[in-house]
Tab-separated table of C-alpha atoms in Angstrom:
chain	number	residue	atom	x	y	z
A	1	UNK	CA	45.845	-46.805	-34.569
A	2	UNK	CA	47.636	-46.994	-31.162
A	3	UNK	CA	44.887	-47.273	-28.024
A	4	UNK	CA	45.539	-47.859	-24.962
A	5	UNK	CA	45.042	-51.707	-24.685
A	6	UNK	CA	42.078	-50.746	-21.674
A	7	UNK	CA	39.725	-49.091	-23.980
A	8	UNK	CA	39.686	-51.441	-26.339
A	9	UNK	CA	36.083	-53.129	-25.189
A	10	UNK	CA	34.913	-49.394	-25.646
A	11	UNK	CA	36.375	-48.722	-28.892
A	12	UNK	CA	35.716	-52.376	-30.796
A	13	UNK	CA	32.535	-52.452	-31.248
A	14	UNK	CA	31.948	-48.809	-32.639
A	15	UNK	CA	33.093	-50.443	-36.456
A	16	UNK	CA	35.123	-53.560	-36.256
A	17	UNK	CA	32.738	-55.820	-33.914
A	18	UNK	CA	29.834	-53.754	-34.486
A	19	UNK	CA	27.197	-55.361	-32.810
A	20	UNK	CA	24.255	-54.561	-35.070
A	21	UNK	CA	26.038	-55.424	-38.292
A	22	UNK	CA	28.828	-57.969	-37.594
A	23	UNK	CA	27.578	-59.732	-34.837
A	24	UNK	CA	24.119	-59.554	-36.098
A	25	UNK	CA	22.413	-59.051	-32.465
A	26	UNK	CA	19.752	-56.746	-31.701
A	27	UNK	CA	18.147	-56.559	-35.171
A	28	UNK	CA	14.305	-56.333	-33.905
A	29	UNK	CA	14.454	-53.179	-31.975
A	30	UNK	CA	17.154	-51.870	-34.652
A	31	UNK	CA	14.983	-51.788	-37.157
A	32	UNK	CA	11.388	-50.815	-35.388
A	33	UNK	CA	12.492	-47.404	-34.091
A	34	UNK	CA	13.856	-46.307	-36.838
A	35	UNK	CA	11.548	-44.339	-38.652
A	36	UNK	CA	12.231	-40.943	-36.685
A	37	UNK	CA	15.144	-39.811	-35.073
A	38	UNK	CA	13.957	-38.770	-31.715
A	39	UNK	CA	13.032	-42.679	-30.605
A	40	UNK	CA	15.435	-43.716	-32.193
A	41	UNK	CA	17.741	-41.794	-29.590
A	42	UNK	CA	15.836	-42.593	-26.659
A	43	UNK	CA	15.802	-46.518	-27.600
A	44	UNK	CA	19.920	-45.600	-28.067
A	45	UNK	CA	20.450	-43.945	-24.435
A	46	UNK	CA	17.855	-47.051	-22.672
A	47	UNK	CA	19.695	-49.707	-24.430
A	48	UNK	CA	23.080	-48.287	-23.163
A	49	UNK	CA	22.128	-47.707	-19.829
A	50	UNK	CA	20.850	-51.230	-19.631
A	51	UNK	CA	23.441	-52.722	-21.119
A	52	UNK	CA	26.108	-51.242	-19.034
A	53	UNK	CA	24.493	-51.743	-15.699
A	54	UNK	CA	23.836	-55.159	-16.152
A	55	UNK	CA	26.935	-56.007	-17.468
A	56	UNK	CA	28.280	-54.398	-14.322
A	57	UNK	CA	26.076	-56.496	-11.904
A	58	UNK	CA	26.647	-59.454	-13.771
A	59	UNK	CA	30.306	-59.681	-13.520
A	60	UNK	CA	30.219	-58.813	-10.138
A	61	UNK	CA	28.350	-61.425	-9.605
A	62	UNK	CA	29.977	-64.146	-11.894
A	63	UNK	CA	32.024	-65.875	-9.516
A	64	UNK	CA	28.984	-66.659	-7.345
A	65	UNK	CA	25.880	-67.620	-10.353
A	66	UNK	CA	26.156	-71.567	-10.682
A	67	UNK	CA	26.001	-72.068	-14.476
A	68	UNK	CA	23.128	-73.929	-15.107
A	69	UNK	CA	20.798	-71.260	-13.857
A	70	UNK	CA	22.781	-68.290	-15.197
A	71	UNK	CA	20.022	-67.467	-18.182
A	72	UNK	CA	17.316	-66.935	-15.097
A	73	UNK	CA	19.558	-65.054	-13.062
A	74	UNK	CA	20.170	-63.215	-15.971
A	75	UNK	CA	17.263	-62.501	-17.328
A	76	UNK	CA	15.542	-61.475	-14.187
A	77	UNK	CA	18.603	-58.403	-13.862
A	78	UNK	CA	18.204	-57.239	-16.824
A	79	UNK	CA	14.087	-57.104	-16.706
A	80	UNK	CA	14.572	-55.597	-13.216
A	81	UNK	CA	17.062	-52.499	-14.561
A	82	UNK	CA	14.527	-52.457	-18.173
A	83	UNK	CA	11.367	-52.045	-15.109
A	84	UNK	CA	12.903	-49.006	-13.957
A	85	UNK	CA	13.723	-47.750	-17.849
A	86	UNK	CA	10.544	-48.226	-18.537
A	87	UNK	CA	8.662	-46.282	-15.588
A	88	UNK	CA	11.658	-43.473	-15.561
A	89	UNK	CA	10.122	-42.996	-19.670
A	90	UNK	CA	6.746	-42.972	-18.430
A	91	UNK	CA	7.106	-40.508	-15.640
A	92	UNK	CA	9.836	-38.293	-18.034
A	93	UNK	CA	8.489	-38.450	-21.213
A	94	UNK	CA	5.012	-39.926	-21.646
A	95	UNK	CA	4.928	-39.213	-25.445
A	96	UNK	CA	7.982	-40.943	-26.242
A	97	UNK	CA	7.285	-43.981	-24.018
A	98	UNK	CA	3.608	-44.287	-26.490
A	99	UNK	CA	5.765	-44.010	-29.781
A	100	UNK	CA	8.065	-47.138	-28.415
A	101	UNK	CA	5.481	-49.255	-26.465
A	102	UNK	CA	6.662	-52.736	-26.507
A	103	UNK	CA	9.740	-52.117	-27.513
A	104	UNK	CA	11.253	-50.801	-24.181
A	105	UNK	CA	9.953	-53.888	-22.780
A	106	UNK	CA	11.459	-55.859	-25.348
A	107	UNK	CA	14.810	-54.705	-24.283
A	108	UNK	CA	14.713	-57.424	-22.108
A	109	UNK	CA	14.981	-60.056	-24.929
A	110	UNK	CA	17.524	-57.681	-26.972
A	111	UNK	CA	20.118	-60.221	-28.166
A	112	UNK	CA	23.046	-58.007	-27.811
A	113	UNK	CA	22.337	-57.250	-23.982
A	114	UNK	CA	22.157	-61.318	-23.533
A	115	UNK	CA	25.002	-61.710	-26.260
A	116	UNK	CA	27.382	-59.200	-24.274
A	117	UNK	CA	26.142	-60.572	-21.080
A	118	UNK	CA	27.128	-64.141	-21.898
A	119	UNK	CA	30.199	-63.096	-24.156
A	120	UNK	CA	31.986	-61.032	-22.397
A	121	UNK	CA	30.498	-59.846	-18.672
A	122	UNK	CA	30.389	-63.363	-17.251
A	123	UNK	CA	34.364	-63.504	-17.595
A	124	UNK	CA	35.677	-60.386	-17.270
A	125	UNK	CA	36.284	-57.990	-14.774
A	126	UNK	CA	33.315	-54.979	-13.630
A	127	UNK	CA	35.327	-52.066	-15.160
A	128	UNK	CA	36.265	-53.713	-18.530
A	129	UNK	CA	32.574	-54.507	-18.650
A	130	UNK	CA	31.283	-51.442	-18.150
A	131	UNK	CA	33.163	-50.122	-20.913
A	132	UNK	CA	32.471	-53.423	-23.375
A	133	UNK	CA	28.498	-52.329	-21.859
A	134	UNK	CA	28.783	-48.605	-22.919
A	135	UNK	CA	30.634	-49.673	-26.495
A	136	UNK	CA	28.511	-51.785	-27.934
A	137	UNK	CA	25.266	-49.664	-26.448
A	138	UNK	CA	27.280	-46.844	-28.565
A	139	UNK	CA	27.904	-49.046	-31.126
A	140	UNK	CA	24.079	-49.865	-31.711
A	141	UNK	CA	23.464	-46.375	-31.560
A	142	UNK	CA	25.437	-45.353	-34.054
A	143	UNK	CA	23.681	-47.689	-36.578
A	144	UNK	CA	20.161	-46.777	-35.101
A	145	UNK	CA	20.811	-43.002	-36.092
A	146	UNK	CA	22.229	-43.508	-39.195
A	147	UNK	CA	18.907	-45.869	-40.066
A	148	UNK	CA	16.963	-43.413	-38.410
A	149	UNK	CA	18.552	-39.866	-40.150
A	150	UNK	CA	17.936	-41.065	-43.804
A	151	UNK	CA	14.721	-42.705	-43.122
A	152	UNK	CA	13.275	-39.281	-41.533
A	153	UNK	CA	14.767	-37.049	-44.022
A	154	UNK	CA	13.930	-38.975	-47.562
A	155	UNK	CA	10.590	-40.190	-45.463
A	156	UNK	CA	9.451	-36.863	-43.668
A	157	UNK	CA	11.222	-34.454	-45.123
A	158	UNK	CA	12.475	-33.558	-41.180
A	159	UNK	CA	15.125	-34.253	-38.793
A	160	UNK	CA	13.969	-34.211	-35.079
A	161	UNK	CA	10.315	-33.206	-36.411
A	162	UNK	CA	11.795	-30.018	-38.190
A	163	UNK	CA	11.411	-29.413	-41.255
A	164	UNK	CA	14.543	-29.329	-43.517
A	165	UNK	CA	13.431	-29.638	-47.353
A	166	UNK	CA	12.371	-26.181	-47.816
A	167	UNK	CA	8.837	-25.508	-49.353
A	168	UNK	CA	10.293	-24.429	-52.907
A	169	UNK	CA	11.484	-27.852	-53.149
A	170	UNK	CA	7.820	-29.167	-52.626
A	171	UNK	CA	6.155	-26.681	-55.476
A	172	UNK	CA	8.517	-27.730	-57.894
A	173	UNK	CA	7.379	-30.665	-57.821
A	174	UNK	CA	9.770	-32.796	-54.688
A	175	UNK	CA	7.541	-35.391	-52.718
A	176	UNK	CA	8.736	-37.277	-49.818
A	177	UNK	CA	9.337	-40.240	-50.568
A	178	UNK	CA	6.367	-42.831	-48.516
A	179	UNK	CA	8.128	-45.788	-48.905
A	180	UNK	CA	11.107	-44.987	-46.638
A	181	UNK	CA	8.506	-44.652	-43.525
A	182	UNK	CA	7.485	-48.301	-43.857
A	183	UNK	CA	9.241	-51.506	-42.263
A	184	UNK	CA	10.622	-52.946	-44.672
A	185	UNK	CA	12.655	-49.978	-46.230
A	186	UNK	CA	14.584	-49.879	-42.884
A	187	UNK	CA	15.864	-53.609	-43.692
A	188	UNK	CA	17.585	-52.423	-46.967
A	189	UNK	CA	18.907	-49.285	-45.307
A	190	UNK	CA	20.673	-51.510	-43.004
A	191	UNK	CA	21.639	-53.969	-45.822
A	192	UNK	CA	23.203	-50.611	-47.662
A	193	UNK	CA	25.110	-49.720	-44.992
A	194	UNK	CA	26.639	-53.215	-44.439
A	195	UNK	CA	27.378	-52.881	-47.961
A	196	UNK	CA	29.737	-49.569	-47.385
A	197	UNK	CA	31.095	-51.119	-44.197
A	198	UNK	CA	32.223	-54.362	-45.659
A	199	UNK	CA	33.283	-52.631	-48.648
A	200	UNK	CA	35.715	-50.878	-46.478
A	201	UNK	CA	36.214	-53.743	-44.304
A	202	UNK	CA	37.445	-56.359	-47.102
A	203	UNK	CA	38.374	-58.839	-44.018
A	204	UNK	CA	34.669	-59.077	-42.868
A	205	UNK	CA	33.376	-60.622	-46.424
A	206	UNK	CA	32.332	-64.326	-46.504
B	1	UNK	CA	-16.145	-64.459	-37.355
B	2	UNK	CA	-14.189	-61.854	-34.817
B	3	UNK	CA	-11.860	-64.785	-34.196
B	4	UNK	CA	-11.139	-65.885	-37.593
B	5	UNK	CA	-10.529	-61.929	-38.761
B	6	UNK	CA	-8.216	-61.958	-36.202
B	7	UNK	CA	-6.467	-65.199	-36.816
B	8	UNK	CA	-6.016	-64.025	-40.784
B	9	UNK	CA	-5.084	-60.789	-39.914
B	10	UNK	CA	-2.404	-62.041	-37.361
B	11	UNK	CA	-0.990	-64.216	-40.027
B	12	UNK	CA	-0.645	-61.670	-43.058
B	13	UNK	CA	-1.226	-57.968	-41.791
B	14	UNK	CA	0.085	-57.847	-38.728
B	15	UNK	CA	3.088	-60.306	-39.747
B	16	UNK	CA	5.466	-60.532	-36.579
B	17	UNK	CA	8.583	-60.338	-38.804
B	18	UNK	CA	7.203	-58.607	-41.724
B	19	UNK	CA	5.540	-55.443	-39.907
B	20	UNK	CA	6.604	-55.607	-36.150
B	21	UNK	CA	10.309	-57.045	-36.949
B	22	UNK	CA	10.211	-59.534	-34.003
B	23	UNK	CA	12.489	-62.626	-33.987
B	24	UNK	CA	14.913	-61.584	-36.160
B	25	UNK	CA	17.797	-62.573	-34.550
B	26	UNK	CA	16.737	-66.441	-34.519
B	27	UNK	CA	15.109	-65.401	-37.941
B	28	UNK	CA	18.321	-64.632	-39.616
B	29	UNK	CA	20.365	-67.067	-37.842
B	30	UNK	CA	18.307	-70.506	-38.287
B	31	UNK	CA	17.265	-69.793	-41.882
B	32	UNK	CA	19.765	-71.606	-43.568
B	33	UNK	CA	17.821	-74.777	-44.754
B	34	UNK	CA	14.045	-75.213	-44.606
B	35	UNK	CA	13.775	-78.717	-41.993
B	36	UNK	CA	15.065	-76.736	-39.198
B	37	UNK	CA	13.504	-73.249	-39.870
B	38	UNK	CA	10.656	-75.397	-39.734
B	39	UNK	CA	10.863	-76.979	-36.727
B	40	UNK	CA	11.999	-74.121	-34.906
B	41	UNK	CA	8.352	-72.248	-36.411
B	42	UNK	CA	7.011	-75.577	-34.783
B	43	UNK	CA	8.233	-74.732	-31.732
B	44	UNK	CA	7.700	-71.209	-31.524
B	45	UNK	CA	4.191	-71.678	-32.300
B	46	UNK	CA	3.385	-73.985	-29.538
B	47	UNK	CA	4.788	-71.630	-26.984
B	48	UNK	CA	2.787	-68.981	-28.646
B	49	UNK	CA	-0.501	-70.871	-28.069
B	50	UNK	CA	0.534	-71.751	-24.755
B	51	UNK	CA	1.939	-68.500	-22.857
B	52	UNK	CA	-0.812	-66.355	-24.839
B	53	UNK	CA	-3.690	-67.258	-23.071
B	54	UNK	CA	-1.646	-68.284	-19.285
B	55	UNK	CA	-0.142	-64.596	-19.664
B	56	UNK	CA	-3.665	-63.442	-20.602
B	57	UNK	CA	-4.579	-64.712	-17.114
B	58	UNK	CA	-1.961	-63.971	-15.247
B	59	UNK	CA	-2.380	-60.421	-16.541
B	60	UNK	CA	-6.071	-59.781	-16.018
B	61	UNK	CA	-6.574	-62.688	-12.286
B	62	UNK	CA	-2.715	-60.620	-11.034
B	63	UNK	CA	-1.633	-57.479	-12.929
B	64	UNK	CA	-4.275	-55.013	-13.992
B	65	UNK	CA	-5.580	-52.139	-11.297
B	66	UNK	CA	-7.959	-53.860	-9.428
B	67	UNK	CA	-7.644	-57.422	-10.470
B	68	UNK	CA	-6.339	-58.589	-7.254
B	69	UNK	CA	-10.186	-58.170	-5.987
B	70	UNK	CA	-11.153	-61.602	-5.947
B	71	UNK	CA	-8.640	-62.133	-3.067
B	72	UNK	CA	-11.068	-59.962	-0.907
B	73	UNK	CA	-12.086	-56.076	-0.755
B	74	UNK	CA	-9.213	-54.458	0.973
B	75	UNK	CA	-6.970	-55.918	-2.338
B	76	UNK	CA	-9.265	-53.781	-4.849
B	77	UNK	CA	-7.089	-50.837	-5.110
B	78	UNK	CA	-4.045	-52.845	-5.544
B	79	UNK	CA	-2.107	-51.976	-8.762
B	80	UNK	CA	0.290	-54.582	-9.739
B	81	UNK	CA	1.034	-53.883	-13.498
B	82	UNK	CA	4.778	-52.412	-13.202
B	83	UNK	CA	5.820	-56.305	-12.100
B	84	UNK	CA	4.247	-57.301	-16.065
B	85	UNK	CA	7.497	-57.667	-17.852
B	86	UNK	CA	8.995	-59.841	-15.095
B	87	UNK	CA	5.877	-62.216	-14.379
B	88	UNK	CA	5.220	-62.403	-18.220
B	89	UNK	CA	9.142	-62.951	-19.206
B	90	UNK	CA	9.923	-65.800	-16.361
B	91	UNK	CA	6.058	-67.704	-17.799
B	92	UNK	CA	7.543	-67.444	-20.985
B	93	UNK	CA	10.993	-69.109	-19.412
B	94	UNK	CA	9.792	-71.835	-17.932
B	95	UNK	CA	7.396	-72.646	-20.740
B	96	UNK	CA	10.316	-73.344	-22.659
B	97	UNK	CA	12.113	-74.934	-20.184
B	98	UNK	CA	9.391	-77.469	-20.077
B	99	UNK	CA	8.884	-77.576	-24.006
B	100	UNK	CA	12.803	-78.585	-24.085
B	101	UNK	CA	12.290	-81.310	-21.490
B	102	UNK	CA	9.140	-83.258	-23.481
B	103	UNK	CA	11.115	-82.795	-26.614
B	104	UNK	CA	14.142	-84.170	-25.198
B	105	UNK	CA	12.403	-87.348	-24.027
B	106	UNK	CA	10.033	-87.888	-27.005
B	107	UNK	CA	11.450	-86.742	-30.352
B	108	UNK	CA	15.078	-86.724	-29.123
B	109	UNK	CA	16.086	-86.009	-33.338
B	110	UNK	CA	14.679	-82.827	-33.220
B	111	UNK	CA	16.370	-81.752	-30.079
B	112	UNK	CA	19.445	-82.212	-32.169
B	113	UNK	CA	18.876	-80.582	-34.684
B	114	UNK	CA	17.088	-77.653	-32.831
B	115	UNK	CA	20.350	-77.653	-30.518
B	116	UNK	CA	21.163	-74.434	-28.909
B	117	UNK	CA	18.355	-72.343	-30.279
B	118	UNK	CA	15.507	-74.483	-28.424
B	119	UNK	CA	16.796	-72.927	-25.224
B	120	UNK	CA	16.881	-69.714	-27.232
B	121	UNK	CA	12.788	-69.351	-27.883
B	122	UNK	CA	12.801	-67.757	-24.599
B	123	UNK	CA	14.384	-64.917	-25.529
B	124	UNK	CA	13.107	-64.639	-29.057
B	125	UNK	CA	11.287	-61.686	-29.189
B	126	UNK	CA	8.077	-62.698	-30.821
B	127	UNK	CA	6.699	-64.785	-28.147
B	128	UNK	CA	7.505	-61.402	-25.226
B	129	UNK	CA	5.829	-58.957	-28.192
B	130	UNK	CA	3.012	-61.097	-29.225
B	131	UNK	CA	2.201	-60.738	-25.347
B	132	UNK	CA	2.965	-57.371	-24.347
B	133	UNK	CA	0.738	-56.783	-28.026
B	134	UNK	CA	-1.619	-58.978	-26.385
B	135	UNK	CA	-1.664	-56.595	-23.125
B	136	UNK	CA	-1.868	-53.586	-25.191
B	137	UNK	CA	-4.704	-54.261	-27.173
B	138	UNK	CA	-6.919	-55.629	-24.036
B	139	UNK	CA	-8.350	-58.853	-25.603
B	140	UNK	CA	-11.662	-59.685	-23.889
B	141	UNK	CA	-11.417	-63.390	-23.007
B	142	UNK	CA	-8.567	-66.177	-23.228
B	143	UNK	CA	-10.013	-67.682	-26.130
B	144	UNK	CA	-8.869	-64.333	-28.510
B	145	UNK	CA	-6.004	-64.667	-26.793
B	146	UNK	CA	-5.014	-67.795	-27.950
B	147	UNK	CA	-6.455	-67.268	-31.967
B	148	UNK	CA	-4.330	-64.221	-31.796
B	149	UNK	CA	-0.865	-66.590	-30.131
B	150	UNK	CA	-1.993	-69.415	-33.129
B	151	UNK	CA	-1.833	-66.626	-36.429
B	152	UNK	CA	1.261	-64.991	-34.864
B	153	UNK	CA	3.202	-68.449	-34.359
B	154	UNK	CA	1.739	-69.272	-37.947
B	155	UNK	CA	2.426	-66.451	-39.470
B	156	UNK	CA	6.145	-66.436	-37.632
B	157	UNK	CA	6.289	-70.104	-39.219
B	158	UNK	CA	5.463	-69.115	-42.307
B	159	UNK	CA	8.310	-66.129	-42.961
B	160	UNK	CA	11.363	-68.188	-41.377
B	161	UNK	CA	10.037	-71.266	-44.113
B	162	UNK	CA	9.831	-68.828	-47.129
B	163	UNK	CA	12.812	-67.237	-46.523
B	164	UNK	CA	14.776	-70.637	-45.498
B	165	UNK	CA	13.775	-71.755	-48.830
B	166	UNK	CA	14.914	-68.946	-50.587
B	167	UNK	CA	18.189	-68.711	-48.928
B	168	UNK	CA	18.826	-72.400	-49.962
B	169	UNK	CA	18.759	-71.247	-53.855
B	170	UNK	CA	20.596	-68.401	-52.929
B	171	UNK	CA	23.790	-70.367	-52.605
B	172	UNK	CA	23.861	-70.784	-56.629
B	173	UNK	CA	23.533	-67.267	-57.522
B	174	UNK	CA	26.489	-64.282	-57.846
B	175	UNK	CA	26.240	-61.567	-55.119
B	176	UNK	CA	28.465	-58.738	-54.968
B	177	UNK	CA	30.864	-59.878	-52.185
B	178	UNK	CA	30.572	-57.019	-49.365
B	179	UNK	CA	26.759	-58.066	-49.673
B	180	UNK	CA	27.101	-62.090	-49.350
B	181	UNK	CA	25.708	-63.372	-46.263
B	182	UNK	CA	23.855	-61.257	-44.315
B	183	UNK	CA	23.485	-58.203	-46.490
B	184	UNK	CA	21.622	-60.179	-48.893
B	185	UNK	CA	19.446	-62.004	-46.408
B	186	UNK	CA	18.190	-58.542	-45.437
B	187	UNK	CA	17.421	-57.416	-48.563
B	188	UNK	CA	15.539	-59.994	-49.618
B	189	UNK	CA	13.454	-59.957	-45.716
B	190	UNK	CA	12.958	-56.379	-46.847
B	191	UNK	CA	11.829	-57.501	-50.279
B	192	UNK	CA	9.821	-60.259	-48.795
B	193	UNK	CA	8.124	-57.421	-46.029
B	194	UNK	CA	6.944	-54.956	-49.369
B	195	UNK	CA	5.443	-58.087	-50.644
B	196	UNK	CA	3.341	-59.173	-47.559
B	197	UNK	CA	1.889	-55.546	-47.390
B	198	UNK	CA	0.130	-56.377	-50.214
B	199	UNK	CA	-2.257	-57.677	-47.739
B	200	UNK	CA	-2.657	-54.683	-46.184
B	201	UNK	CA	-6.794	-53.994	-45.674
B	202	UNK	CA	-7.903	-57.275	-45.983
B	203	UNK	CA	-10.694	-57.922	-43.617
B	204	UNK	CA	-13.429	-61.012	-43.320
């Protein structure tokens, strides 16, 4: 494939650096969200936002944060930008903020915004990072909805609270399968799909 | 008997890896062999036991509507709880900065071996869930607050041991090759998550 060289931070991290299953960062609120599709978007579109803001701020500011205090300075951007998140959700959608709880909050100790911020925003340039920020926020999204489709279909029988196994499947005898709503069933839904991918991806095996 | 429902149900039920899925990230990455997956459930349990019960202040003397009323009547209607994450995420900071400081000067092997994920405990997500869990569920005094930090850091302790342990046998077995590394090592936290439900219900 032949990208411009530019996009590259936006397009790497959608398979090939995925940050969820290659880089392994972010796993907690990956996994928590997952069991219905609707937080599992909104968790998606916070994390981005987040994670492209502060990579912004950060590597405008990376010239000036003296390096042994950069994990405070840090950390206090990112909770400041994960405050407003969280009282935007509250004020927006008060239902969907319940169903998350801690986890917006926990944003704040996501690995992959730290990862990214220490990776790549703190030597690159604001416009490269706000692309790397929007990529991998994509990137985790991608694996969150995946998670989060086959967990609420075999679990619920629905997709965004719809139902989608018709009735006729249910009096013959179909039963949604319980399992697939509890934690751990998310953990080997994610260990399936690293399967495929590293199936496909034979350079990625250890 | 409240205390010690609490403290077994912290450890088992309400498992911070097994049902909440916090501290994964240092979960997956330090579980390689069992001496440091130990010490770093050590570790994380002592900052559990401490921030618990300082954020448990902090959030009912500072935070909650009207907790600012001991300062003096015109402070009553003051409503503070929007700064939580920040107070409750910089306590959590410096706790660990001072943790790596008394290690460093009296058991300077472990700091070591801990290396770069000592620093890490302050963003491991167990210790900022166990409190904003702690926040949620409105604890009464300081002392539940810290039962409920001890099972949580125990229980924490417990799962990176057990699955440290397991990971070291894994190294003699035949895995499909797309799944070696960390595909397996979720699969068997998933495995190891079904079987700690078995606890589910249990109550003193």
């Amino acid at each position: 494939m032949n990208v411009n060289k530019s996009l590259l931070p936006l397009i790497n991290p959608l398979s090939k650096d995925n940050p969820v299953i290659v880089q392994v960062l972010g796993i907690c609120s990956a996994l928590a969200v997952t069991a219905k599709l609707e937080p599992a978007l909104v968790m998606t579109i916070s994390v981005t936002a987040v994670l492209a803001l502060a990579n912004v701020i950060i590597s405008l500011l990376r010239n000036t944060i003296p390096t042994s205090i950069r994990i405070i300075v840090q950390l206090v951007v990112v909770a400041a930008l994960v405050v407003i998140v969280d009282q935007v959700l509250k004020a927006w959608n008060y239902e969907v903020s319940k169903a998350l709880s801690v986890f917006i909050g926990l944003i704040i100790t996501n690995c992959i915004i730290m990862g990214r911020l220490e990776a790549f925003a703190m030597s690159n340039r604001p416009w490269a990072s706000f692309l790397d920020g929007i990529g991998n926020g994509l990137g985790y999204g991608i694996i969150l909805v995946i998670v989060a489709f086959f967990r609420e279909l075999l679990g619920s029988g629905t997709l965004f609270g719809c139902q989608v196994i018709p009735q006729w499947c249910y009096e013959h005898g179909y039963q949604n399968n319980g399992m697939m709503i509890l934690p751990p069933m998310a953990l080997i839904t994610v260990a399936c799909i690293i399967w495929v991918h590293r199936s496909r991806n034979k350079d990625l095996q250890e | 008997m409240e205390n010690l429902n609490l403290f077994i149900r912290s450890i088992f039920v309400d498992n911070m890896i097994f049902a909440y899925f916090l501290g994964m990230c240092s979960f997956l990455a330090v579980s390689k062999n069992v001496k440091t997956a130990f010490g770093l459930g050590v570790a994380v349990s002592f900052v559990l036991i401490i921030a618990l019960p300082v954020t448990w202040c902090i959030n009912q003397y500072i935070l909650v509507p009207g907790a600012l009323s001991w300062l003096g009547e015109e402070y009553a209607e003051t409503d503070l709880s929007f700064l939580g994450l920040i107070m409750f995420i910089s306590v959590i900071a410096a706790l660990v900065q001072i943790l790596e400081m008394a290690i460093e000067k009296y058991s300077p092997s472990l700091y070591s071996s801990l290396g770069i994920f000592l620093p890490l405990i302050a963003v491991n997500c167990a210790i900022l869930g166990a409190v904003l869990f702690m926040q949620q569920r409105e604890f009464t005094n300081a002392w539940t607050a810290t039962v409920y930090g001890a099972g949580s850091g125990i229980g924490w302790l417990l799962a990176i041991t057990c699955l440290a342990a397991i990971r070291e046998r894994l190294a003699y077995s035949q895995i499909p090759a797309p799944l070696r590394g960390i595909g397996i090592t979720f699969i068997i936290t998933g495995l190891m998550g079904i079987a700690f439900m078995s606890f589910l219900g249990i109550k003193l």
